[in-house]
Short mmCIF file of C-alpha atoms and ligand atoms in Angstrom, two decimals:
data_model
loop_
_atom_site.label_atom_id
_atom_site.label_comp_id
_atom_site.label_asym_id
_atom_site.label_seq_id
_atom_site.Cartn_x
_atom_site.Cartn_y
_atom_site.Cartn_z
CA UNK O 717 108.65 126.37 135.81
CA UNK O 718 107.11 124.20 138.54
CA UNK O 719 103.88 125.53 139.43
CA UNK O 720 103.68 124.93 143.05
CA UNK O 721 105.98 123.31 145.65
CA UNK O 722 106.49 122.70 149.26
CA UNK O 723 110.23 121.28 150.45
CA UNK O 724 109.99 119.05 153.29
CA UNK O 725 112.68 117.67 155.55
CA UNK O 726 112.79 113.99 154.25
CA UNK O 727 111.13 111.31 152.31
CA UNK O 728 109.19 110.36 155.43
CA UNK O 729 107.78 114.17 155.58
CA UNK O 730 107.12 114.23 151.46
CA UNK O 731 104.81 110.84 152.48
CA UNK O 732 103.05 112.22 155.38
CA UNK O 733 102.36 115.27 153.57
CA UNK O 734 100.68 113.80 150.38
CA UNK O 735 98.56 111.26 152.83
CA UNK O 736 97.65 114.15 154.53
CA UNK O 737 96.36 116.28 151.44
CA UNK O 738 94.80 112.67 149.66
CA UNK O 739 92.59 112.21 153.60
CA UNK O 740 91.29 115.90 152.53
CA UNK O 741 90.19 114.79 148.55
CA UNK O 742 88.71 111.63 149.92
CA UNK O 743 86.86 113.47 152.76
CA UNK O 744 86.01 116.95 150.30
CA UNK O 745 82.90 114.92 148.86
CA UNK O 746 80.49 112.02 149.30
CA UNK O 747 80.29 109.59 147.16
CA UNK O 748 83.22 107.60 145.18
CA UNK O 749 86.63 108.82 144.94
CA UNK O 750 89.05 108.18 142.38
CA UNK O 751 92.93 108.46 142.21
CA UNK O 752 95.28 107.96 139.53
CA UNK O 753 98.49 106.46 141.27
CA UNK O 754 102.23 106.73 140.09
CA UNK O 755 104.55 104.34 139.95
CA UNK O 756 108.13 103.83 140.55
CA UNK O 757 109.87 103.82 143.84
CA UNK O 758 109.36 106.87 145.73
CA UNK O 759 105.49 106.37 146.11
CA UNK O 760 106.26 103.17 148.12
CA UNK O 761 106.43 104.86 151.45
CA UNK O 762 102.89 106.92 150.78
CA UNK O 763 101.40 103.56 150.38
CA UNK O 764 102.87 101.81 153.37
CA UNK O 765 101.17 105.07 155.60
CA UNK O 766 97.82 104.87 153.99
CA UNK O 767 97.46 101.39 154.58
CA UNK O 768 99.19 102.03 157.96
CA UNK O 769 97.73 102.58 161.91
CA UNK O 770 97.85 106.40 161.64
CA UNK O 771 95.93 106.56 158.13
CA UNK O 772 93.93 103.59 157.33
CA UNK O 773 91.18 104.18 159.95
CA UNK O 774 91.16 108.00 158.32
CA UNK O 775 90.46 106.65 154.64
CA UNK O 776 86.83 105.63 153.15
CA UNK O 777 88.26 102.95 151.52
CA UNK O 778 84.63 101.52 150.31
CA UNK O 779 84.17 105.06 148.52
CA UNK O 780 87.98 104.98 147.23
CA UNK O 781 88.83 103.95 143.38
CA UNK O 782 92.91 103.75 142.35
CA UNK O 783 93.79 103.62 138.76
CA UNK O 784 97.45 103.73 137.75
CA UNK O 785 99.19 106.32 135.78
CA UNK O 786 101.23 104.31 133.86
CA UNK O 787 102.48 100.53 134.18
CA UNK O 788 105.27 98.50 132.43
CA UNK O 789 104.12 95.79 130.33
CA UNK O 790 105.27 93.06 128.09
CA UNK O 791 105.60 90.06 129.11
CA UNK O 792 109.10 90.53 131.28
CA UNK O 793 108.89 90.55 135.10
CA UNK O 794 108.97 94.50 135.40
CA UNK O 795 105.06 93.81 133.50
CA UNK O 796 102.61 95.18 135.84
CA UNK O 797 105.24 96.30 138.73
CA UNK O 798 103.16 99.74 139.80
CA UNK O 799 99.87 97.26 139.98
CA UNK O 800 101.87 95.22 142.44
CA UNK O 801 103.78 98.05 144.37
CA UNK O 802 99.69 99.15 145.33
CA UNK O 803 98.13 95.79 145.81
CA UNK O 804 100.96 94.93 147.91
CA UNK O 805 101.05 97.90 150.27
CA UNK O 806 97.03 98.01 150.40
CA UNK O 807 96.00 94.31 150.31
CA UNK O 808 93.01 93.68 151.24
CA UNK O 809 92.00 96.98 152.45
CA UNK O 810 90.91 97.85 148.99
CA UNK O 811 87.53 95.90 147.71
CA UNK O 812 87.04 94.16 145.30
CA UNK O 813 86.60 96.22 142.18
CA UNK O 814 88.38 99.26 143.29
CA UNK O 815 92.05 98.78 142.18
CA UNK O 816 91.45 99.29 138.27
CA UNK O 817 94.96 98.06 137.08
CA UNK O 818 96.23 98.82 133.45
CA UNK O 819 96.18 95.47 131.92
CA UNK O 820 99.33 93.72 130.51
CA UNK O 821 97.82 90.79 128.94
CA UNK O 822 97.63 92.23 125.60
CA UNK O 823 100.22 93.75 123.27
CA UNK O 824 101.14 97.16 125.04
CA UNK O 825 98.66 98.78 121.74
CA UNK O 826 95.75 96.75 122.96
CA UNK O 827 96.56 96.82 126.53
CA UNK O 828 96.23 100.92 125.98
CA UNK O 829 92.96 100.60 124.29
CA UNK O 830 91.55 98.21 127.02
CA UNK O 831 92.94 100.86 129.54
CA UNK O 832 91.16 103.85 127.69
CA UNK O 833 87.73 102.00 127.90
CA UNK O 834 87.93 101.44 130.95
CA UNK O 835 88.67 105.16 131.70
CA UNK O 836 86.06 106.02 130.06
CA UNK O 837 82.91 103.48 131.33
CA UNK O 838 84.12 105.02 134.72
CA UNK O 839 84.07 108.51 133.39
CA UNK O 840 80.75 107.94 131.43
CA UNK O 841 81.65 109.44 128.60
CA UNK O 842 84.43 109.45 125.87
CA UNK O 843 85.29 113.18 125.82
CA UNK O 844 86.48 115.03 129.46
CA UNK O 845 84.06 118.07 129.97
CA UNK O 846 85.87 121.10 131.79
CA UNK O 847 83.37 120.93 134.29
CA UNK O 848 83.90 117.35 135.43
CA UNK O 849 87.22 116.02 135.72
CA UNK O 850 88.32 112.35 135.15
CA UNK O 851 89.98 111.93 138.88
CA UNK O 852 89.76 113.88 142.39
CA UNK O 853 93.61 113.15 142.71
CA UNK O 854 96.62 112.61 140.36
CA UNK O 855 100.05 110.80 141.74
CA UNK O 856 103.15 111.70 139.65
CA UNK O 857 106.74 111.00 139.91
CA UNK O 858 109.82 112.60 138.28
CA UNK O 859 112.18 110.69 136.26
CA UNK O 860 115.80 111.47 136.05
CA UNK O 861 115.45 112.32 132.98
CA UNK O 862 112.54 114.70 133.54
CA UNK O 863 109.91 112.28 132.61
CA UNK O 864 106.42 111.79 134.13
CA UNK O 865 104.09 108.56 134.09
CA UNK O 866 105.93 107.05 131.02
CA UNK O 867 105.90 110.39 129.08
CA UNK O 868 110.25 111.01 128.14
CA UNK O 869 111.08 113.46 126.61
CA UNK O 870 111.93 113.63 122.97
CA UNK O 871 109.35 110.69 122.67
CA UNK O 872 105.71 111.38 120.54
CA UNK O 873 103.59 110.07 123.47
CA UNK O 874 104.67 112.94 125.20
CA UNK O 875 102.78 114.66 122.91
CA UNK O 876 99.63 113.25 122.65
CA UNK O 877 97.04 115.44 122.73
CA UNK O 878 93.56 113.45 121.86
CA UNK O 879 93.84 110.11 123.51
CA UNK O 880 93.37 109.29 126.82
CA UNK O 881 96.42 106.54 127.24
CA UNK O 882 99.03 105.47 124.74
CA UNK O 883 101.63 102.38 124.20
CA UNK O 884 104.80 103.33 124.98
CA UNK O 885 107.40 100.66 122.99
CA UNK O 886 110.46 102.21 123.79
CA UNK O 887 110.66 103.87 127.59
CA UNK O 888 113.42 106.90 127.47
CA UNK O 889 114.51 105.30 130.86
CA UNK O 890 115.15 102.27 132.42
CA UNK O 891 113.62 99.92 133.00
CA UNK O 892 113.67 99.73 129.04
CA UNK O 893 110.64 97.55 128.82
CA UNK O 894 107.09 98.75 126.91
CA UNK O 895 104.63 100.84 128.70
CA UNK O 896 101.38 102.03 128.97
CA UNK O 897 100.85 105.72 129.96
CA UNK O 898 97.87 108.40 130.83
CA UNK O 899 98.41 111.46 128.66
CA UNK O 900 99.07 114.73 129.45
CA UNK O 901 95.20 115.42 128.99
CA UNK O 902 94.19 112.93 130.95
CA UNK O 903 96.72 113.37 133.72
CA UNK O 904 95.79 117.19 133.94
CA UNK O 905 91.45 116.10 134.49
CA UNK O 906 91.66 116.49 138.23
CA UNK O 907 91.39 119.23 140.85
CA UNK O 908 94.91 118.45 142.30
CA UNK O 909 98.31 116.94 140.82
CA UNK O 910 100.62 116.13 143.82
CA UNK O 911 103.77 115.20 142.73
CA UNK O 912 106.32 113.21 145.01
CA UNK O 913 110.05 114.24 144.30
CA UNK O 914 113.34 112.94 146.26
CA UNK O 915 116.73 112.20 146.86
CA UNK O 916 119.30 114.19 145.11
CA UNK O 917 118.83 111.96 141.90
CA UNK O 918 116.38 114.21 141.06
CA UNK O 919 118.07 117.64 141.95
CA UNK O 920 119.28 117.44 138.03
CA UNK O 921 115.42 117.13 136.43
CA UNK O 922 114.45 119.60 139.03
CA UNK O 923 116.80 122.30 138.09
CA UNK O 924 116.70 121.61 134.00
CA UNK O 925 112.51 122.49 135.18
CA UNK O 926 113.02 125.24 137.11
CA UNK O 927 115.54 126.95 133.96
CA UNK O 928 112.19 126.10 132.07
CA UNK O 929 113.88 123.57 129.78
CA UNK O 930 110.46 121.90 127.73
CA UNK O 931 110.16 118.14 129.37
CA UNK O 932 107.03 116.38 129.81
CA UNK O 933 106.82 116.57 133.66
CA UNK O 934 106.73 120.41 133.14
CA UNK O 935 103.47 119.85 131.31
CA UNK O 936 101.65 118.01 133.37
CA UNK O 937 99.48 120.88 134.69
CA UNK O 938 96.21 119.46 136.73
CA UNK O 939 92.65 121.53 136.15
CA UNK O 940 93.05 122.77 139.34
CA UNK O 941 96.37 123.25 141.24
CA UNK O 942 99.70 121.68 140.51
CA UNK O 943 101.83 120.86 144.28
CA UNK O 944 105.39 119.42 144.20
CA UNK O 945 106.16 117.93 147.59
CA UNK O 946 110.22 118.02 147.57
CA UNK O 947 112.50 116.82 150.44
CA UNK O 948 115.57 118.62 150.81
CA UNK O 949 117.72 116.19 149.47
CA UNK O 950 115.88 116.77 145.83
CA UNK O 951 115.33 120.55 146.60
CA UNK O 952 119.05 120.93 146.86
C1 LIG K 1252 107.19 104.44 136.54
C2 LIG K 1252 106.64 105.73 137.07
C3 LIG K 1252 107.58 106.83 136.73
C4 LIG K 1252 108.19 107.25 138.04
C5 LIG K 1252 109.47 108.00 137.83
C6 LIG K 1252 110.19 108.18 139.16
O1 LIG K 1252 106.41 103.57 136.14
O2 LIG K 1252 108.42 104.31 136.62
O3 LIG K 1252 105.38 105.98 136.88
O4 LIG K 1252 107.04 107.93 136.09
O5 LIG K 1252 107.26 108.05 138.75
O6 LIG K 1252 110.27 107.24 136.94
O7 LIG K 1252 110.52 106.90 139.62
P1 LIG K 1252 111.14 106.69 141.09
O8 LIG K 1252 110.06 107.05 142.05
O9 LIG K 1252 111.47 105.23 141.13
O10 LIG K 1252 112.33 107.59 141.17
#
């Protein structure tokens, strides 16, 4: 069943919303922020209004650190799409250092490893402790198909319960290139999951959640409190 959620008039309102609640994490605590961004379409809008007039003066973009949730990889032109989608909506407002892409360099194995290293030097340690989560915020979209990050159902990745990101080789959903995904563990090591859901596309996922039907977006629970920002069109 979906833990929390708010239905809001359109995608514009879903965007405004989730800007609105990531202003709060950034401004909840000194010192450096970081958020684990989705990919996909529907997140394009939030990033055009961060980096926008009416929210970039509100972000501390010198305390603010984005990693990525998943990212396609290989060595088609899909690889590395969600790094672009960010660096292209936040250009330079980000500094140097701060956008912590998944590397697609590698095979999507090694690319995985590099990614869970990484993770990890930021975390400080190589197991999460309760009491400290991995991010202060965690992005997530909904897949057609129910799937979250690059977590589809019916796949093992989905569930992974040790590591902290896994190669995906074959995506449940276009496009059908290899991934690189968070797990459900690590997804869940932050205060607040905000998931962005519309159009009527994903009415279908939506409902197959709400009858409780066991697909990886259903699992991914944060630490703290779980929000799906709907518009109507998805809400139905
Ligand atoms: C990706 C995303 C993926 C996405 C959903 C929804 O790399 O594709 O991380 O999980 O959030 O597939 O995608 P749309 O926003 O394009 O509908």
């Amino acid at each position: 069943m979906i833990a929390h959620h708010e239905v809001l008039p359109d995608p514009d309102a879903v965007a405004r919303a989730a800007a609105e609640r990531l202003v709060a994490v950034a401004r909840a605590k000194p010192g450096r922020i970081g958020i684990c961004l989705s990919g996909g379409s529907t997140p394009k809008l939030l990033y055009r209004l961060l980096a926008g007039p009416e929210f970039r003066e509100a972000l501390p973009w010198e305390r603010l650190h984005w990693f990525f949730g998943d990212e396609r990889v290989g060595d088609g032109p899909e690889a590395g799409s969600n790094r672009r989608l960010a660096q292209d909506a936040f250009g330079d407002l980000v500094p140097p250092g701060h956008l912590h892409p998944i590397p697609t360099d590698g095979t999507p194995q090694a690319d995985a490893e590099a990614y869970a290293a990484k993770l990890q030097a930021w975390y400080g340690a190589d197991r999460l402790d309760p009491g400290r989560p991995l991010f202060d915020l965690v992005l997530l979209g909904l897949g057609e198909d129910g799937h979250t990050a690059s977590l589809f159902p019916g796949k093992p990745e989905a569930r992974e319960d040790r590591a902290w990101v896994v190669a995906v080789p074959e995506a449940g959903l276009a496009p059908f290139v290899p991934r690189v995904s968070l797990t459900l563990p690590a997804l869940a090591a932050t205060p607040l999951i905000l998931f962005l859901v519309t159009g009527a596309g994903k009415r279908a996922p939506l409902a197959r959640l709400a009858a409780g039907e066991d697909l990886p977006s259903g699992h991914a629970k944060a630490w703290g409190e779980t929000v799906w920002l709907l518009d109507e069109a998805a809400a139905g």
